[in-house]
């Protein structure tokens, strides 16, 4: 993550010392509260003026407020609320219109500016209720999200802005609007980019409340929590993307994971932590993600698990009741506790769209799919080095299942073919059944074989054609959450190739189609670039995607061989990737084997603008070159 060295006057604005909130918002006006924490004035008789200037998303000055720091205050850090000001006709922050205002805060002493801080913020309202779940700016909104670890594929845990941004762009393209930052605070840049792209964040502090299990710090958690919580809240509280604080995860497994030994499964610990959260931000609700999802820590292997279906004790006192998995039980939980505001903080990807369709989306907050993007760590066996029961691989190439989720998350008509490659992998992981059926979207199969496949669609029905011959029409079973938007086709003849087309229809009218074609042999490499605005700031990345293609430019997935990259100019090659989670190859170097006809180079710009050239070569295929420029 970025490192900064700040040198300040001894009288200065404290670290994360500006807090901006918008407690009253209408179409005509929004109140802006600015609070500034000042250091270095304790016990002193100093004339220190605090000024705040508010600028619109277009950069225009819209209002300002000022005040004086108190004299002879005995606190080391003094919180100074400035007079409330109003912004007329506020431009609201939302997922579709992520408008950001800017506050410039200055300290002035003896007519001289001695410190200044700039903070971006958004004007928006948050509401939660058992009746409607969640509203943003007064409008019902269902969270459609992911819960992941924070690494970013081949660049690892390094928080490159471009690596984060391409993830957000992909998620929005597939209908997602939300990320839960499991199970630690993500980088500052992650929050800033979520603000920019309109991604709603459930911001999480930690996994378990334990000094030993699941805790990696040198100092016990119980000696740090009162320092961690203020640092976390104060850093992130100005981000409009942050809509909820999650203080912990899966505590009700063992009593020693639930915080202080008060014998109530963490209820008292939560209440203490919640008070400290509210001390620094009372504008958002708090939660804790719960699993096992039963009172008394009853687990799936206990005899009473399916007899006494009561929510965990802690979930009944948290402001939002967050549950990992177990969506079929939510109705029973609400019978016992009708006032629960329900959020599915982790949904298993192996159940595909069932966790989404299985929720009462009119009354519940939303869900976050666990591991929707492949991440490192939590491997179930070498050569895997992480989690791959996902909708996108770690290079952000979508699996066919990604289009199934898109069909549920988006209203636009969609159909996508996924051909079954092998039997579904299924394992028990942390008391949850997980797995994925290997599918791919190509029509290069064994001559004379028969194929099983899925057509994913949100339309009424799908007709399947092989080489122009119709194999019939199947309806979308919308009344079955297990198979909704998934149409299964068995023993589809492949013959000698050709093409397969899925035509989706609503009310008998075509609304979408997807075609797979049998390709010719690979003849060349083709390069695609992602970053059209590559900056010469020494940090910006260019993702260079390379595909093996036939004479018509179609990707040939079975192409084998090692691609060599040559880079010259104002950038350097920092990683090579192919999206293969089972490889034992490193990401460093300039060579990478093709995987499903794909390989990728990641370039990092220098601090000098100029030309960059990359060449990708593979023996037996025509090489590919691209010239770029950093600015």
Short mmCIF file of C-alpha atoms in Angstrom, two decimals, residues 148-518:
data_model
loop_
_atom_site.label_atom_id
_atom_site.label_comp_id
_atom_site.label_asym_id
_atom_site.label_seq_id
_atom_site.Cartn_x
_atom_site.Cartn_y
_atom_site.Cartn_z
CA UNK A 148 -13.21 -11.85 -1.25
CA UNK A 149 -9.70 -11.54 0.05
CA UNK A 150 -7.94 -8.33 -0.96
CA UNK A 151 -5.25 -9.66 -3.31
CA UNK A 152 -5.31 -8.70 -6.97
CA UNK A 153 -4.21 -11.68 -9.02
CA UNK A 154 -0.69 -11.70 -10.38
CA UNK A 155 0.30 -8.46 -8.60
CA UNK A 156 -0.53 -10.12 -5.28
CA UNK A 157 -1.38 -7.98 -2.28
CA UNK A 158 0.12 -4.77 -3.72
CA UNK A 159 -2.67 -2.20 -3.92
CA UNK A 160 -2.22 -0.87 -7.46
CA UNK A 161 -5.06 1.51 -8.29
CA UNK A 162 -5.42 0.16 -11.84
CA UNK A 163 -5.68 -3.42 -10.58
CA UNK A 164 -8.49 -2.38 -8.24
CA UNK A 165 -10.21 -0.24 -10.85
CA UNK A 166 -10.35 -2.99 -13.50
CA UNK A 167 -11.98 -5.22 -10.88
CA UNK A 168 -14.66 -2.60 -10.21
CA UNK A 169 -15.23 -2.03 -13.92
CA UNK A 170 -15.70 -5.77 -14.45
CA UNK A 171 -18.07 -6.13 -11.49
CA UNK A 172 -20.28 -3.28 -12.66
CA UNK A 173 -20.35 -4.72 -16.18
CA UNK A 174 -21.74 -7.96 -14.73
CA UNK A 175 -24.35 -6.25 -12.54
CA UNK A 176 -22.60 -6.13 -9.17
CA UNK A 177 -22.92 -3.05 -6.96
CA UNK A 178 -21.29 -4.16 -3.73
CA UNK A 179 -18.13 -5.48 -2.01
CA UNK A 180 -17.79 -6.75 1.54
CA UNK A 181 -14.17 -6.21 2.61
CA UNK A 182 -13.60 -9.52 4.34
CA UNK A 183 -11.97 -9.76 6.80
CA UNK A 184 -9.75 -6.75 7.24
CA UNK A 185 -9.83 -3.11 6.16
CA UNK A 186 -8.83 -2.87 2.50
CA UNK A 187 -6.50 -0.16 1.22
CA UNK A 188 -7.37 3.54 1.25
CA UNK A 189 -7.21 3.54 -2.55
CA UNK A 190 -9.80 0.73 -2.65
CA UNK A 191 -12.26 3.00 -0.82
CA UNK A 192 -11.44 6.00 -3.00
CA UNK A 193 -12.04 3.98 -6.16
CA UNK A 194 -15.27 2.55 -4.75
CA UNK A 195 -16.39 6.16 -4.25
CA UNK A 196 -15.45 6.95 -7.85
CA UNK A 197 -17.20 3.93 -9.40
CA UNK A 198 -20.29 3.78 -7.22
CA UNK A 199 -19.54 0.50 -5.44
CA UNK A 200 -21.27 0.02 -2.06
CA UNK A 201 -18.91 -1.19 0.67
CA UNK A 202 -19.60 -3.16 3.85
CA UNK A 203 -16.37 -2.28 5.66
CA UNK A 204 -15.02 -5.05 7.91
CA UNK A 205 -12.50 -4.73 10.74
CA UNK A 206 -11.37 -8.26 11.57
CA UNK A 207 -12.18 -11.96 11.45
CA UNK A 208 -12.59 -13.47 14.95
CA UNK A 209 -12.34 -11.59 18.27
CA UNK A 210 -9.50 -13.80 19.48
CA UNK A 211 -5.98 -13.39 20.82
CA UNK A 212 -4.80 -16.70 19.34
CA UNK A 213 -6.90 -18.47 16.70
CA UNK A 214 -7.26 -16.51 13.45
CA UNK A 215 -5.15 -13.67 14.86
CA UNK A 216 -1.76 -12.89 13.33
CA UNK A 217 -0.66 -9.86 15.31
CA UNK A 218 2.31 -9.76 17.67
CA UNK A 219 0.20 -7.98 20.28
CA UNK A 220 -3.01 -9.70 21.47
CA UNK A 221 -6.22 -8.38 19.90
CA UNK A 222 -7.75 -7.67 23.31
CA UNK A 223 -4.92 -5.19 23.90
CA UNK A 224 -5.39 -3.44 20.55
CA UNK A 225 -9.11 -3.21 19.77
CA UNK A 226 -9.55 0.21 21.36
CA UNK A 227 -6.80 1.56 19.09
CA UNK A 228 -7.84 -0.38 15.98
CA UNK A 229 -11.47 0.68 15.92
CA UNK A 230 -10.92 4.47 15.99
CA UNK A 231 -8.15 4.24 13.35
CA UNK A 232 -10.40 2.15 11.09
CA UNK A 233 -13.51 4.29 11.48
CA UNK A 234 -11.74 7.64 11.20
CA UNK A 235 -9.86 6.58 8.06
CA UNK A 236 -12.97 5.44 6.18
CA UNK A 237 -15.88 7.49 7.57
CA UNK A 238 -15.83 10.18 4.84
CA UNK A 239 -16.28 7.65 2.04
CA UNK A 240 -19.85 7.68 0.71
CA UNK A 241 -19.31 4.15 -0.63
CA UNK A 242 -19.10 2.81 2.96
CA UNK A 243 -22.67 2.01 4.00
CA UNK A 244 -22.15 -0.33 6.97
CA UNK A 245 -19.47 -1.26 9.52
CA UNK A 246 -18.85 -5.00 10.07
CA UNK A 247 -16.95 -5.47 13.32
CA UNK A 248 -16.21 -9.19 12.97
CA UNK A 249 -16.81 -12.49 11.19
CA UNK A 250 -17.98 -15.99 12.18
CA UNK A 251 -17.57 -15.62 15.93
CA UNK A 252 -20.09 -18.17 17.14
CA UNK A 253 -17.99 -21.23 16.42
CA UNK A 254 -16.29 -21.43 19.81
CA UNK A 255 -16.73 -19.30 22.89
CA UNK A 256 -13.08 -18.25 22.87
CA UNK A 257 -13.53 -16.61 19.43
CA UNK A 258 -16.33 -14.31 20.59
CA UNK A 259 -14.34 -11.70 22.48
CA UNK A 260 -14.41 -11.03 26.20
CA UNK A 261 -15.35 -14.04 28.41
CA UNK A 262 -18.82 -12.77 29.34
CA UNK A 263 -20.65 -16.02 28.59
CA UNK A 264 -23.08 -14.51 26.08
CA UNK A 265 -21.54 -15.41 22.70
CA UNK A 266 -20.06 -11.96 22.14
CA UNK A 267 -23.16 -9.87 22.86
CA UNK A 268 -21.39 -7.76 25.50
CA UNK A 269 -18.23 -7.50 23.39
CA UNK A 270 -20.28 -6.27 20.42
CA UNK A 271 -22.04 -3.66 22.54
CA UNK A 272 -18.71 -2.34 23.80
CA UNK A 273 -17.28 -2.22 20.28
CA UNK A 274 -20.46 -0.62 18.92
CA UNK A 275 -20.24 2.18 21.47
CA UNK A 276 -16.68 2.90 20.33
CA UNK A 277 -17.70 2.83 16.65
CA UNK A 278 -20.55 5.27 17.35
CA UNK A 279 -18.15 7.57 19.20
CA UNK A 280 -16.49 8.31 15.86
CA UNK A 281 -19.38 7.73 13.44
CA UNK A 282 -23.07 7.46 14.29
CA UNK A 283 -24.24 7.76 10.67
CA UNK A 284 -23.96 4.05 9.77
CA UNK A 285 -25.25 0.83 11.25
CA UNK A 286 -22.99 -1.93 12.55
CA UNK A 287 -23.10 -5.68 12.07
CA UNK A 288 -21.17 -8.91 12.62
CA UNK A 289 -21.15 -11.73 10.06
CA UNK A 290 -22.40 -14.91 11.72
CA UNK A 291 -21.65 -18.58 11.16
CA UNK A 292 -22.54 -21.24 12.36
CA UNK A 293 -25.99 -19.76 11.91
CA UNK A 294 -27.63 -21.20 15.02
CA UNK A 295 -28.14 -20.16 18.61
CA UNK A 296 -25.85 -21.91 21.05
CA UNK A 297 -23.19 -22.48 18.36
CA UNK A 298 -25.03 -25.54 17.08
CA UNK A 299 -23.22 -26.65 13.95
CA UNK A 300 -24.34 -28.59 10.89
CA UNK A 301 -23.06 -31.87 12.37
CA UNK A 302 -25.08 -31.52 15.59
CA UNK A 303 -28.28 -33.52 15.90
CA UNK A 304 -30.42 -30.45 16.66
CA UNK A 305 -29.20 -28.41 13.70
CA UNK A 306 -32.35 -28.91 11.64
CA UNK A 307 -34.73 -29.22 14.59
CA UNK A 308 -34.24 -25.96 16.47
CA UNK A 309 -33.67 -23.26 13.86
CA UNK A 310 -32.97 -20.16 15.92
CA UNK A 311 -30.63 -17.32 14.89
CA UNK A 312 -27.35 -16.89 16.79
CA UNK A 313 -27.68 -14.81 19.95
CA UNK A 314 -25.37 -12.09 18.62
CA UNK A 315 -27.35 -11.61 15.39
CA UNK A 316 -30.43 -10.70 17.42
CA UNK A 317 -28.74 -7.63 18.92
CA UNK A 318 -26.63 -6.35 16.01
CA UNK A 319 -28.22 -3.47 14.12
CA UNK A 320 -28.10 -5.52 10.91
CA UNK A 321 -28.27 -9.33 11.16
CA UNK A 322 -25.58 -10.71 8.86
CA UNK A 323 -25.44 -14.43 8.07
CA UNK A 324 -22.88 -16.37 6.11
CA UNK A 325 -24.80 -18.90 3.98
CA UNK A 326 -27.94 -20.73 5.25
CA UNK A 327 -30.37 -18.60 3.22
CA UNK A 328 -33.16 -21.27 3.48
CA UNK A 329 -33.25 -20.62 7.24
CA UNK A 330 -33.87 -16.87 7.10
CA UNK A 331 -37.67 -17.22 7.16
CA UNK A 332 -37.40 -19.32 10.35
CA UNK A 333 -35.09 -16.74 11.92
CA UNK A 334 -37.66 -14.04 11.18
CA UNK A 335 -40.41 -16.12 12.78
CA UNK A 336 -38.37 -16.11 15.97
CA UNK A 337 -37.14 -12.50 15.62
CA UNK A 338 -39.38 -10.49 13.25
CA UNK A 339 -37.33 -7.30 13.63
CA UNK A 340 -34.15 -8.70 12.07
CA UNK A 341 -32.71 -6.72 9.16
CA UNK A 342 -31.20 -9.56 7.12
CA UNK A 343 -28.02 -9.44 5.01
CA UNK A 344 -26.34 -12.55 3.51
CA UNK A 345 -22.73 -11.58 4.16
CA UNK A 346 -21.45 -14.69 2.37
CA UNK A 347 -23.28 -16.72 -0.26
CA UNK A 348 -21.66 -19.86 -1.63
CA UNK A 349 -20.81 -19.71 -5.33
CA UNK A 350 -21.48 -23.44 -5.74
CA UNK A 351 -25.21 -22.80 -5.24
CA UNK A 352 -25.08 -20.29 -8.10
CA UNK A 353 -28.19 -18.10 -8.25
CA UNK A 354 -30.20 -19.97 -5.58
CA UNK A 355 -28.92 -17.79 -2.68
CA UNK A 356 -30.03 -14.71 -4.64
CA UNK A 357 -33.43 -15.97 -5.75
CA UNK A 358 -33.94 -17.63 -2.35
CA UNK A 359 -33.92 -14.34 -0.44
CA UNK A 360 -36.84 -11.98 0.07
CA UNK A 361 -35.30 -9.24 -2.02
CA UNK A 362 -38.08 -6.80 -1.20
CA UNK A 363 -37.38 -6.93 2.54
CA UNK A 364 -33.72 -7.97 2.86
CA UNK A 365 -30.50 -5.99 2.42
CA UNK A 366 -28.57 -8.09 -0.09
CA UNK A 367 -25.85 -10.69 -0.48
CA UNK A 368 -22.14 -11.08 -1.19
CA UNK A 369 -20.85 -14.17 -3.02
CA UNK A 370 -17.83 -15.65 -1.30
CA UNK A 371 -14.79 -15.96 -3.57
CA UNK A 372 -16.58 -14.73 -6.69
CA UNK A 373 -13.10 -13.78 -7.97
CA UNK A 374 -10.28 -16.27 -7.45
CA UNK A 375 -7.88 -15.31 -4.67
CA UNK A 376 -4.68 -16.59 -3.08
CA UNK A 377 -4.72 -18.58 0.14
CA UNK A 378 -7.24 -21.18 1.38
CA UNK A 379 -6.11 -23.82 -1.07
CA UNK A 380 -7.46 -27.35 -0.77
CA UNK A 381 -4.36 -28.95 -2.27
CA UNK A 382 -1.22 -28.30 -4.34
CA UNK A 383 -0.73 -27.13 -7.04
CA UNK A 384 -3.66 -24.85 -6.24
CA UNK A 385 -2.50 -21.87 -4.25
CA UNK A 386 -5.85 -20.43 -3.40
CA UNK A 387 -9.59 -20.39 -3.90
CA UNK A 388 -10.97 -21.08 -7.38
CA UNK A 389 -14.63 -21.97 -6.84
CA UNK A 390 -15.35 -18.68 -8.52
CA UNK A 391 -17.15 -16.84 -11.32
CA UNK A 392 -14.00 -15.07 -12.57
CA UNK A 393 -10.44 -16.37 -12.63
CA UNK A 394 -7.67 -14.35 -10.99
CA UNK A 395 -6.84 -12.70 -14.32
CA UNK A 396 -10.49 -11.51 -14.36
CA UNK A 397 -11.48 -13.68 -17.31
CA UNK A 398 -15.12 -14.79 -16.73
CA UNK A 399 -16.17 -18.40 -16.40
CA UNK A 400 -19.52 -19.22 -18.06
CA UNK A 401 -21.17 -19.13 -14.62
CA UNK A 402 -20.40 -15.40 -14.47
CA UNK A 403 -23.07 -14.90 -17.13
CA UNK A 404 -25.59 -16.83 -15.06
CA UNK A 405 -25.10 -14.39 -12.19
CA UNK A 406 -25.31 -11.51 -14.66
CA UNK A 407 -28.63 -12.88 -15.93
CA UNK A 408 -29.97 -12.61 -12.37
CA UNK A 409 -28.37 -9.27 -11.48
CA UNK A 410 -29.19 -7.42 -14.75
CA UNK A 411 -32.47 -6.75 -16.52
CA UNK A 412 -30.99 -6.65 -20.02
CA UNK A 413 -31.84 -9.84 -21.98
CA UNK A 414 -29.00 -12.34 -21.98
CA UNK A 415 -28.19 -15.88 -23.07
CA UNK A 416 -24.84 -17.66 -22.76
CA UNK A 417 -23.70 -21.21 -23.54
CA UNK A 418 -21.49 -23.13 -21.11
CA UNK A 419 -20.34 -26.61 -22.16
CA UNK A 420 -19.62 -29.18 -19.42
CA UNK A 421 -15.93 -30.13 -19.43
CA UNK A 422 -15.91 -32.61 -16.54
CA UNK A 423 -17.80 -33.64 -13.41
CA UNK A 424 -18.51 -31.05 -10.73
CA UNK A 425 -15.95 -30.79 -7.95
CA UNK A 426 -17.57 -30.65 -4.52
CA UNK A 427 -15.95 -30.61 -1.10
CA UNK A 428 -16.80 -29.69 2.48
CA UNK A 429 -14.93 -26.56 3.51
CA UNK A 430 -15.28 -25.04 7.00
CA UNK A 431 -18.60 -26.88 7.43
CA UNK A 432 -19.94 -25.57 4.09
CA UNK A 433 -20.34 -27.52 0.84
CA UNK A 434 -18.45 -25.71 -1.91
CA UNK A 435 -17.31 -26.49 -5.43
CA UNK A 436 -17.74 -25.68 -9.11
CA UNK A 437 -18.69 -27.48 -12.29
CA UNK A 438 -15.93 -26.99 -14.90
CA UNK A 439 -17.53 -25.34 -17.94
CA UNK A 440 -16.12 -23.52 -20.95
CA UNK A 441 -17.59 -21.54 -23.82
CA UNK A 442 -16.03 -22.98 -26.97
CA UNK A 443 -17.12 -25.46 -29.64
CA UNK A 444 -13.82 -27.27 -30.32
CA UNK A 445 -14.79 -30.74 -29.13
CA UNK A 446 -13.99 -34.36 -30.00
CA UNK A 447 -15.38 -35.35 -33.39
CA UNK A 448 -18.47 -37.52 -33.10
CA UNK A 449 -18.89 -36.84 -29.38
CA UNK A 450 -22.02 -35.82 -27.52
CA UNK A 451 -21.94 -32.84 -25.18
CA UNK A 452 -23.89 -31.71 -22.14
CA UNK A 453 -24.30 -27.99 -21.72
CA UNK A 454 -26.17 -25.17 -20.02
CA UNK A 455 -27.78 -22.11 -21.53
CA UNK A 456 -27.91 -19.31 -18.98
CA UNK A 457 -30.68 -16.82 -19.62
CA UNK A 458 -33.15 -14.42 -18.01
CA UNK A 459 -35.54 -14.77 -20.96
CA UNK A 460 -38.71 -16.88 -21.10
CA UNK A 461 -37.24 -19.65 -23.24
CA UNK A 462 -34.25 -20.78 -25.31
CA UNK A 463 -34.06 -22.58 -28.65
CA UNK A 464 -30.85 -24.50 -29.38
CA UNK A 465 -29.56 -24.98 -32.93
CA UNK A 466 -26.58 -27.09 -34.04
CA UNK A 467 -25.40 -26.34 -37.58
CA UNK A 468 -28.76 -24.73 -38.28
CA UNK A 469 -30.86 -27.67 -37.02
CA UNK A 470 -33.15 -26.96 -34.10
CA UNK A 471 -32.85 -29.29 -31.12
CA UNK A 472 -35.98 -27.88 -29.52
CA UNK A 473 -37.09 -25.18 -27.11
CA UNK A 474 -36.89 -25.25 -23.34
CA UNK A 475 -38.61 -22.91 -20.89
CA UNK A 476 -36.91 -20.96 -18.11
CA UNK A 477 -38.22 -22.50 -14.85
CA UNK A 478 -38.64 -19.23 -12.98
CA UNK A 479 -40.63 -20.84 -10.15
CA UNK A 480 -37.67 -23.07 -9.14
CA UNK A 481 -34.84 -21.14 -7.43
CA UNK A 482 -32.47 -24.08 -7.93
CA UNK A 483 -32.78 -24.12 -11.73
CA UNK A 484 -34.07 -20.64 -12.56
CA UNK A 485 -32.16 -19.06 -15.49
CA UNK A 486 -30.34 -22.40 -16.03
CA UNK A 487 -31.48 -24.63 -18.87
CA UNK A 488 -29.71 -27.99 -19.12
CA UNK A 489 -29.24 -29.77 -22.44
CA UNK A 490 -27.96 -33.36 -22.61
CA UNK A 491 -26.36 -35.46 -25.35
CA UNK A 492 -26.00 -32.66 -27.86
CA UNK A 493 -24.32 -34.08 -31.00
CA UNK A 494 -21.03 -32.43 -31.92
CA UNK A 495 -20.39 -34.20 -35.23
CA UNK A 496 -17.53 -32.60 -37.14
CA UNK A 497 -17.96 -29.14 -35.66
CA UNK A 498 -19.63 -26.13 -37.16
CA UNK A 499 -21.57 -23.97 -34.75
CA UNK A 500 -24.08 -24.02 -31.95
CA UNK A 501 -26.50 -21.15 -31.37
CA UNK A 502 -28.74 -20.37 -28.40
CA UNK A 503 -31.64 -18.03 -29.19
CA UNK A 504 -33.44 -16.47 -26.21
CA UNK A 505 -37.02 -15.25 -26.58
CA UNK A 506 -39.57 -13.30 -24.56
CA UNK A 507 -43.20 -13.68 -25.64
CA UNK A 508 -41.96 -15.48 -28.73
CA UNK A 509 -39.71 -12.61 -29.82
CA UNK A 510 -35.92 -12.99 -30.00
CA UNK A 511 -34.17 -10.83 -27.38
CA UNK A 512 -30.64 -12.30 -27.30
CA UNK A 513 -28.47 -14.97 -28.93
CA UNK A 514 -25.07 -16.57 -28.33
CA UNK A 515 -23.07 -18.57 -30.86
CA UNK A 516 -20.04 -20.79 -30.45
CA UNK A 517 -18.07 -21.83 -33.54
CA UNK A 518 -15.54 -24.55 -34.17
#
